[in-house]
Amino acid sequence: MTGSIFFLHMAGAIALLLWATRMVRTGVERAYGEALKQRLRHTLGNPLLAAFTGLALAVALQSSTAVTLLVGSFAGSGIVTGLAGILAVRGAEVGSALVVKILSFDLTLLVPLCLVVGTAIFMTTERREWRQAGRILVGIGLLILSLEMMGEASEPLRQSRIVPLIVGYLSSDPTTAFLLAAVVTYLFHSSIAAVLLLATFAERGIVSPELGIVMVLGVNLGSSFIAPMLTRASPPACRVVPLGNLLMRGAGSVMVLAAFLFFRPQTSLLGAGAADQVVHAHILFNLLILVAGIPLSRLVLKATEGIVALSPGPGPQEQQEALLNEVSALDDGALDKPAQALANVTREAVRMCETVEFMLRRVLELYRQADKQEIRALADLDDTLDRRHAAIKLYLARIRREEMSAQEARQCQELLGVCVRLEQAGDIIVRNLLAHARRKMERKVEFTEEGWEELSTFHAAVLANARLAFNLLVTGDPETARRLVAEKDRMRDIEKTLSQRHFERLRMGAEQSVETSSIHLDTIRDLKQINSLLAAMAYPMLEAEGLLSDTRLRSA
């Protein structure tokens, strides 16, 4: 009975720890996500600065896995190099280890303070940034509370007769202890939670420092598998950074384990207390991998690219076939039920969104490495958009109008407008952006480093706004609509700034800028037009909420 109560309390504490960590991460992402991404894009050009930025971002997000996935997506889009991405992730692992150290201090007094202040902020304001700040504070309070719960739940293990037998076996078989920690960490999907649990057990005298260090190395092995498994179906370029981290951190944990078991160093060098020794071992290991990773990163990158080339993920052709083979959601049997028919149209419009997102994401890859066959394959997707658009128009026209309410009639017009904009965005991608990629390929010209970074960053921002617009179609959230329109204004200002920078390079006589000038400017213009089309999806909702002004003109 006592064992059941222990497992129940420990499971509750771990669940609260995982939930609180996720709460803090999502709060940071929602409030400061775009700003952090922009900062990350600008700092990843310098490998050493990339490592420091990865560290800071991991502390903010409390997850090195989140940073790995983010940097991996940037590398896949060509925004950063694979080398800078791998070093940024190495810094993120050190940042995650430092979070463990911070949480290992006695922060009991912060629990009521964070909960009270966070709840007060969240409940008393409607401003998005402030509400997310409150969410972050509540998450921190719950996180510290979960650590107290873990300590209290593990206290009965001191008097247990079975635990010494288990710990004794694991101490005599370090390989099993190492692999067990790796599996548990992978199931947790959080190295922070796993190391804190080990530190708690070490502090209570349940596990020895030596066994704790062996299991910490297993934690690092298990954590290094999380991002590669989450990205296993992604394009090959997006898998390079997660796999590079697996090679460095995973192989490093095995090598350090072998060295630790062979030399048997004094654990007292890592700190006075058992918990400190476990936590410091975790930090020291990741610092060691970071330092070793600087000279070895190029070799690891080549090896990773070789592995990805041997086991490629689904290519553009397979992804396009999946889009083409989807069954239509436009059920004729629902035409006499307007609510259900409009829901069917929404589902079909979401599929149009998925097609546009794929086309928009893929087109910049063709700028970097153009291929006639892939250009032709992407252009064929525009026919898919046209067919779906035509089918939706006919379906909407056949819905029985006499059965519609005023709200349903308005929704019908809004959905038609959404599909028109999606079809226009597809036309711009195929007729304009693909044409630019083809011109670049035929002329055999290259952008300057600054020009390519500007295009990649602007494209990434447009893609992020496109996803906002697509989410808006599903959620109907007024706050998302407001953000989307605000982003449109911001993108207009960015376009002006980028054009000015480009003309500055032309005045300085940069040969590459002259050769690619028209392609550069036309691409920015077309991306801005796509952004404007998709941002317009927010206007009907803002108008219905009374949040849209009649004109932007000032009165004379």
XYZ file of C-alpha atoms in Angstrom:
556
model
C 0.000 0.000 0.000
C 2.862 2.354 0.902
C 4.502 1.647 -2.478
C 1.297 2.526 -4.336
C 1.006 5.820 -2.444
C 4.652 6.629 -3.240
C 4.207 6.014 -6.953
C 0.989 8.034 -6.978
C 2.588 11.034 -5.260
C 5.777 10.808 -7.344
C 3.786 10.512 -10.583
C 1.757 13.565 -9.583
C 4.913 15.550 -8.814
C 6.564 14.593 -12.110
C 3.372 15.361 -14.040
C 3.208 18.797 -12.404
C 6.897 19.393 -13.211
C 6.380 18.515 -16.883
C 3.208 20.594 -17.106
C 4.778 23.606 -15.378
C 7.819 23.433 -17.672
C 5.517 23.357 -20.690
C 3.489 26.237 -19.235
C 6.577 28.436 -18.937
C 7.768 27.489 -22.426
C 4.439 28.193 -24.137
C 4.124 31.484 -22.253
C 7.536 32.600 -23.487
C 6.762 31.413 -27.039
C 3.426 33.239 -27.176
C 4.665 36.485 -25.661
C 8.159 36.717 -27.090
C 8.373 33.914 -29.667
C 8.698 36.054 -32.784
C 11.166 38.431 -31.129
C 13.297 35.481 -29.985
C 13.208 33.962 -33.473
C 14.260 37.262 -35.055
C 17.111 37.603 -32.554
C 18.161 34.024 -33.220
C 18.234 34.567 -36.986
C 20.489 37.608 -36.625
C 22.984 36.011 -34.219
C 23.420 32.597 -35.817
C 25.777 33.978 -38.446
C 28.629 33.909 -35.884
C 29.233 30.336 -34.598
C 30.465 31.402 -31.141
C 27.651 33.914 -30.770
C 25.283 31.179 -31.946
C 26.334 28.991 -28.999
C 25.697 31.816 -26.522
C 22.336 32.598 -28.137
C 21.325 28.941 -27.934
C 22.230 28.966 -24.239
C 20.111 32.051 -23.534
C 17.181 30.713 -25.531
C 17.249 27.366 -23.700
C 17.134 29.187 -20.352
C 14.148 31.220 -21.559
C 12.261 28.246 -23.026
C 13.486 25.767 -20.367
C 13.958 23.213 -23.120
C 16.998 22.433 -25.246
C 14.771 20.222 -27.425
C 12.614 23.236 -28.365
C 15.756 25.143 -29.375
C 17.001 22.149 -31.402
C 13.732 21.920 -33.325
C 13.689 25.687 -33.933
C 17.298 25.851 -35.128
C 16.776 22.721 -37.219
C 13.865 24.359 -39.028
C 16.011 27.468 -39.668
C 18.792 25.290 -41.103
C 16.250 23.489 -43.275
C 15.019 26.819 -44.658
C 18.551 28.010 -45.407
C 18.359 30.839 -42.853
C 21.385 29.497 -40.966
C 24.182 27.099 -41.830
C 24.267 23.598 -40.401
C 27.542 24.441 -38.631
C 26.072 27.427 -36.775
C 22.954 25.391 -35.999
C 24.941 22.562 -34.387
C 26.899 25.022 -32.221
C 23.694 26.830 -31.217
C 22.260 23.527 -30.007
C 25.453 22.807 -28.064
C 24.971 26.114 -26.271
C 21.306 25.233 -25.690
C 22.310 22.013 -23.911
C 24.525 24.024 -21.545
C 21.642 26.447 -20.982
C 19.302 23.582 -20.127
C 21.884 22.273 -17.626
C 22.130 25.718 -16.004
C 18.339 25.742 -15.590
C 18.723 22.553 -13.522
C 21.305 24.300 -11.332
C 19.050 27.307 -10.790
C 16.131 25.077 -9.818
C 18.304 23.078 -7.426
C 18.537 26.065 -5.050
C 16.044 26.536 -2.231
C 13.397 28.666 -3.948
C 10.509 27.837 -1.607
C 9.613 31.472 -0.916
C 9.108 32.096 -4.626
C 6.170 29.654 -4.819
C 3.465 31.832 -3.205
C 4.981 35.006 -4.674
C 4.950 33.694 -8.269
C 1.479 32.171 -7.919
C -0.105 35.304 -6.421
C 1.568 37.821 -8.736
C 1.159 35.642 -11.820
C -2.519 34.969 -11.173
C -3.190 38.646 -10.440
C -1.541 39.738 -13.687
C -3.342 37.085 -15.735
C -6.769 37.841 -14.275
C -6.659 41.645 -14.302
C -5.545 42.453 -17.847
C -6.504 41.604 -21.417
C -3.148 42.574 -22.916
C -1.598 39.525 -24.505
C 1.995 40.174 -23.364
C 0.993 40.812 -19.759
C -1.269 37.759 -19.612
C 1.558 35.567 -20.897
C 3.921 37.111 -18.325
C 1.422 36.074 -15.669
C 1.281 32.606 -17.187
C 5.088 32.363 -17.010
C 5.124 33.358 -13.336
C 2.428 30.824 -12.445
C 4.378 28.179 -14.348
C 7.570 28.981 -12.410
C 5.659 28.792 -9.126
C 4.158 25.405 -10.019
C 7.546 24.162 -11.208
C 9.202 24.950 -7.863
C 6.200 23.460 -6.046
C 6.590 20.237 -8.030
C 10.212 19.962 -6.844
C 9.030 20.200 -3.229
C 6.452 17.498 -3.933
C 9.148 15.249 -5.426
C 11.285 15.662 -2.310
C 8.404 14.857 0.032
C 7.257 11.903 -2.089
C 10.751 10.350 -2.099
C 11.203 10.606 1.687
C 9.584 7.177 2.451
C 12.116 5.484 0.160
C 14.752 5.942 2.857
C 13.000 3.336 5.026
C 12.193 0.984 2.149
C 13.700 -2.512 2.148
C 13.334 -2.989 -1.608
C 14.956 0.241 -2.802
C 18.460 -0.670 -1.495
C 18.269 -3.918 -3.459
C 17.353 -2.071 -6.682
C 19.984 0.621 -6.139
C 22.553 -2.045 -5.282
C 21.858 -3.887 -8.522
C 22.067 -0.696 -10.599
C 25.322 0.248 -8.849
C 26.816 -3.126 -9.762
C 25.558 -2.883 -13.363
C 26.243 0.691 -14.587
C 25.323 -0.184 -18.182
C 21.768 -1.057 -17.148
C 21.549 2.104 -15.001
C 22.824 4.184 -17.936
C 20.283 2.721 -20.391
C 17.422 2.893 -17.868
C 18.050 6.625 -17.353
C 18.131 7.122 -21.137
C 14.772 5.368 -21.641
C 13.093 7.241 -18.761
C 14.369 10.583 -20.074
C 13.048 9.843 -23.549
C 9.636 8.973 -22.072
C 9.690 12.206 -20.022
C 10.786 14.193 -23.114
C 12.620 16.399 -20.624
C 16.223 16.155 -19.426
C 15.502 18.869 -16.844
C 12.855 16.727 -15.143
C 15.067 13.630 -15.224
C 18.142 15.329 -13.736
C 16.093 17.062 -11.033
C 14.576 13.699 -10.087
C 18.066 12.183 -9.817
C 19.286 15.152 -7.767
C 16.338 14.703 -5.398
C 17.123 11.009 -4.960
C 20.810 11.829 -4.360
C 19.947 14.494 -1.795
C 17.782 12.003 0.124
C 20.566 9.420 0.055
C 18.558 7.040 -2.124
C 21.214 6.873 -4.859
C 24.957 7.385 -4.456
C 26.729 10.224 -6.279
C 28.590 7.674 -8.434
C 25.356 6.019 -9.588
C 23.754 9.440 -10.034
C 26.550 10.535 -12.378
C 26.248 7.331 -14.429
C 22.510 7.924 -14.768
C 23.028 11.613 -15.632
C 25.097 10.482 -18.601
C 22.190 8.204 -19.541
C 19.860 11.190 -19.266
C 21.963 13.011 -21.845
C 21.854 10.007 -24.164
C 18.064 9.732 -23.915
C 17.571 13.476 -24.363
C 19.677 13.480 -27.534
C 17.201 11.082 -29.199
C 14.112 13.268 -28.653
C 14.605 15.869 -31.439
C 15.733 13.338 -34.107
C 12.655 11.217 -33.420
C 10.336 14.239 -33.591
C 11.853 15.294 -36.937
C 12.195 11.836 -38.495
C 9.480 12.632 -41.094
C 10.798 16.141 -41.855
C 12.743 17.143 -44.995
C 16.397 16.015 -44.898
C 17.768 19.551 -44.412
C 15.692 19.939 -41.228
C 17.141 16.742 -39.736
C 20.814 17.695 -40.007
C 21.002 19.716 -36.759
C 19.046 17.236 -34.536
C 21.111 14.318 -35.871
C 24.326 16.287 -35.386
C 23.355 16.829 -31.763
C 22.673 13.093 -31.400
C 26.122 12.223 -32.770
C 27.934 14.651 -30.487
C 25.919 14.334 -27.291
C 24.961 10.678 -27.627
C 28.422 9.452 -28.587
C 29.923 11.812 -26.001
C 27.818 10.330 -23.199
C 29.019 6.795 -24.059
C 32.676 7.884 -24.206
C 32.501 9.837 -20.939
C 30.746 6.873 -19.273
C 33.597 4.573 -20.334
C 36.190 7.068 -19.054
C 34.324 7.538 -15.752
C 34.112 3.790 -15.113
C 37.764 3.267 -16.058
C 39.386 6.093 -14.083
C 36.861 6.258 -11.174
C 37.542 9.950 -10.325
C 36.643 11.383 -6.923
C 33.076 12.745 -7.064
C 33.850 15.112 -4.184
C 35.607 17.330 -6.723
C 32.178 18.211 -8.123
C 30.751 19.576 -4.871
C 30.135 18.964 -1.188
C 26.634 17.483 -1.424
C 25.426 14.497 -3.425
C 22.763 16.564 -5.229
C 25.344 19.204 -6.182
C 27.648 16.511 -7.539
C 24.901 15.145 -9.798
C 23.886 18.580 -11.075
C 27.483 19.737 -11.572
C 28.297 16.529 -13.452
C 25.438 17.344 -15.828
C 26.752 20.890 -16.387
C 30.364 19.734 -16.745
C 29.441 17.087 -19.324
C 27.611 19.574 -21.532
C 30.407 22.134 -21.207
C 32.864 19.435 -22.240
C 30.774 18.537 -25.302
C 30.471 22.242 -26.193
C 34.253 22.770 -26.033
C 34.933 19.545 -27.947
C 32.217 20.428 -30.425
C 33.872 23.637 -31.639
C 36.775 21.922 -33.454
C 34.777 18.774 -34.286
C 31.607 20.465 -35.548
C 32.644 20.467 -39.227
C 33.420 16.761 -39.115
C 30.121 16.049 -37.353
C 28.258 18.143 -39.933
C 29.748 16.140 -42.816
C 28.926 12.856 -41.103
C 25.367 13.997 -40.394
C 24.804 15.153 -43.960
C 26.068 11.760 -45.124
C 23.613 9.957 -42.839
C 20.723 12.126 -43.989
C 21.643 11.514 -47.633
C 21.576 7.742 -47.025
C 18.189 7.838 -45.264
C 16.249 10.731 -46.803
C 12.872 11.751 -45.445
C 9.828 12.255 -47.636
C 10.770 14.380 -50.647
C 8.673 17.071 -52.304
C 7.206 14.608 -54.784
C 5.906 12.322 -52.007
C 4.498 15.279 -50.070
C 2.762 16.573 -53.195
C 1.255 13.154 -53.913
C -0.126 13.072 -50.372
C -1.778 16.437 -50.993
C -3.188 15.330 -54.355
C -4.604 12.050 -53.077
C -6.680 13.542 -50.263
C -10.410 12.870 -50.421
C -12.589 15.954 -50.839
C -14.547 17.100 -47.797
C -17.323 18.596 -49.987
C -20.182 16.184 -49.252
C -23.248 16.736 -51.466
C -25.443 15.159 -48.809
C -24.930 18.178 -46.542
C -26.075 20.838 -49.027
C -29.480 21.151 -47.353
C -27.814 21.663 -43.947
C -25.929 24.995 -44.238
C -24.022 24.664 -40.959
C -22.630 21.266 -41.896
C -21.976 22.315 -45.503
C -20.010 25.374 -44.359
C -17.996 23.166 -42.003
C -17.153 20.969 -45.001
C -16.015 24.033 -46.942
C -13.843 25.093 -44.000
C -12.175 21.675 -43.997
C -11.506 21.933 -47.722
C -10.180 25.488 -47.294
C -7.777 24.192 -44.614
C -6.427 21.761 -47.218
C -5.875 24.686 -49.556
C -3.973 26.357 -46.704
C -1.758 23.277 -46.338
C -1.004 23.318 -50.063
C -0.123 27.037 -50.026
C 2.074 26.565 -46.948
C 3.977 23.740 -48.640
C 4.429 25.793 -51.819
C 5.580 28.865 -49.885
C 8.019 26.870 -47.761
C 9.419 24.949 -50.720
C 9.895 27.865 -53.112
C 12.806 29.431 -51.217
C 14.615 26.091 -51.188
C 14.469 26.215 -54.994
C 16.099 29.658 -54.897
C 19.060 28.087 -53.133
C 19.243 24.883 -55.178
C 17.027 25.005 -58.254
C 16.037 21.905 -60.202
C 13.890 21.936 -63.337
C 11.957 18.833 -62.359
C 11.201 20.109 -58.862
C 10.201 23.527 -60.220
C 7.776 21.790 -62.577
C 6.437 19.602 -59.756
C 5.794 22.623 -57.538
C 4.094 24.472 -60.390
C 1.693 21.532 -60.787
C 0.390 22.180 -57.279
C -1.154 25.424 -58.513
C -3.499 23.299 -60.619
C -4.532 21.510 -57.431
C -5.331 24.852 -55.810
C -7.338 25.942 -58.853
C -9.373 22.714 -58.842
C -10.145 22.993 -55.148
C -11.044 26.660 -55.499
C -13.416 25.915 -58.374
C -14.993 22.997 -56.468
C -15.543 25.163 -53.382
C -17.169 27.950 -55.433
C -19.602 25.511 -57.038
C -20.337 23.866 -53.698
C -21.068 27.195 -51.996
C -23.358 28.170 -54.870
C -25.377 24.965 -54.403
C -26.038 25.403 -50.659
C -29.717 26.143 -50.061
C -29.797 29.871 -49.337
C -33.313 29.854 -47.916
C -32.066 27.666 -45.061
C -29.206 30.020 -44.164
C -29.202 32.412 -41.247
C -27.669 35.873 -41.632
C -24.518 34.712 -39.857
C -24.197 31.661 -42.116
C -24.639 33.832 -45.223
C -21.827 36.087 -43.968
C -19.635 33.048 -43.259
C -20.314 31.812 -46.794
C -18.976 35.075 -48.262
C -15.975 35.049 -45.933
C -15.028 31.504 -46.929
C -15.311 32.418 -50.590
C -13.006 35.396 -49.990
C -10.501 33.175 -48.160
C -10.368 30.704 -51.053
C -9.911 33.519 -53.583
C -6.938 34.873 -51.603
C -5.382 31.418 -51.252
C -5.697 30.840 -54.994
C -4.120 34.260 -55.672
C -1.249 33.470 -53.280
C -0.632 30.236 -55.184
C -0.582 32.149 -58.469
C 2.052 34.568 -57.126
C 4.228 31.670 -55.956
C 4.061 29.876 -59.312
C 3.948 32.748 -61.794
C 6.320 35.097 -59.993
C 8.530 33.422 -57.373
C 9.134 30.247 -59.361
C 9.910 32.405 -62.393
C 12.516 34.279 -60.325
C 14.053 30.970 -59.191
C 14.195 29.831 -62.811
C 15.866 33.090 -63.886
C 18.440 32.758 -61.127
C 19.193 29.197 -62.214
C 19.497 30.100 -65.900
C 21.712 33.132 -65.251
C 23.851 31.173 -62.751
C 24.021 34.123 -60.360
C 24.180 34.153 -56.576
C 22.917 36.576 -53.952
C 25.338 38.359 -51.652
C 25.538 36.912 -48.151
C 23.656 39.929 -46.781
C 21.048 39.773 -49.541
C 20.365 36.068 -49.000
C 20.048 36.547 -45.235
C 17.550 39.378 -45.812
C 15.480 37.273 -48.221
C 15.536 34.248 -45.898
C 14.516 36.305 -42.880
C 11.726 38.084 -44.753
C 10.475 34.782 -46.180
C 10.491 33.185 -42.708
C 8.418 36.069 -41.342
C 5.904 35.764 -44.205
C 5.674 32.011 -43.599
C 5.048 32.597 -39.875
C 2.282 35.090 -40.721
C 0.792 32.629 -43.207
C 0.508 30.057 -40.432
C -1.179 32.682 -38.252
C -3.719 33.283 -41.020
C -4.354 29.563 -41.475
C -4.830 29.121 -37.713
C -7.277 32.026 -37.757
C -9.444 30.163 -40.272
C -9.832 27.352 -37.737
C -9.941 29.218 -34.417
C -11.657 32.503 -35.313
C -9.650 34.151 -32.523
C -9.914 37.992 -32.556
C -6.509 38.332 -30.884
C -4.899 36.324 -33.688
C -6.685 38.516 -36.233
C -5.350 41.651 -34.533
C -1.812 40.250 -34.521
C -2.063 39.352 -38.195
C -3.014 42.882 -39.228
C -0.311 44.350 -36.978
C 2.202 42.048 -38.676
C 1.090 43.354 -42.066
C 2.029 46.894 -41.046
C 5.349 45.675 -39.644
C 6.153 43.792 -42.846
C 5.530 46.945 -44.892
C 8.132 48.785 -42.825
C 10.587 45.881 -43.115
C 10.173 45.845 -46.903
C 11.122 49.531 -47.073
C 14.190 48.931 -44.906
C 15.344 45.954 -46.987
C 14.922 47.880 -50.237
C 16.997 50.743 -48.838
C 19.762 48.333 -47.788
C 19.756 46.763 -51.238
C 20.142 50.141 -52.949
C 22.981 50.955 -50.546
C 24.799 47.833 -51.743
C 24.164 48.868 -55.352
C 25.631 52.325 -54.680
C 28.698 50.671 -53.158
C 29.145 48.748 -56.417
C 28.666 45.192 -55.094
C 28.843 43.077 -58.257
C 26.621 40.287 -56.923
C 23.960 42.813 -55.890
C 23.899 44.257 -59.419
C 23.511 40.804 -60.993
C 20.646 39.771 -58.714
C 19.051 43.169 -58.144
C 15.785 42.626 -60.025
C 15.335 39.126 -58.605
C 15.984 40.378 -55.066
C 13.556 43.299 -55.237
C 10.870 41.372 -57.125
C 11.031 38.536 -54.584
C 10.562 40.893 -51.640
C 7.676 42.600 -53.429
C 5.956 39.292 -54.199
C 6.413 37.967 -50.659
C 4.938 41.195 -49.288
C 1.960 40.811 -51.635
C 1.377 37.252 -50.401
C 1.582 38.490 -46.819
C -0.985 41.212 -47.559
C -3.367 38.738 -49.200
C -3.272 36.373 -46.254
C -3.469 39.179 -43.675
C -6.693 40.303 -45.348
C -8.288 37.090 -44.049
C -8.455 38.853 -40.661
C -10.511 41.848 -41.860
C -14.026 40.291 -41.733
C -13.495 39.132 -38.150
C -12.086 42.465 -36.991
C -14.940 44.265 -38.729
C -17.483 42.055 -36.976
C -15.798 42.825 -33.642
C -15.806 46.554 -34.389
C -12.005 46.678 -34.365
C -11.486 47.853 -37.951
C -11.440 51.524 -38.883
C -13.171 52.700 -42.067
C -10.068 54.311 -43.584
C -6.364 54.804 -42.980
C -6.514 58.356 -44.427
C -6.179 61.236 -42.022
C -8.907 63.851 -42.119
C -7.946 67.012 -44.008
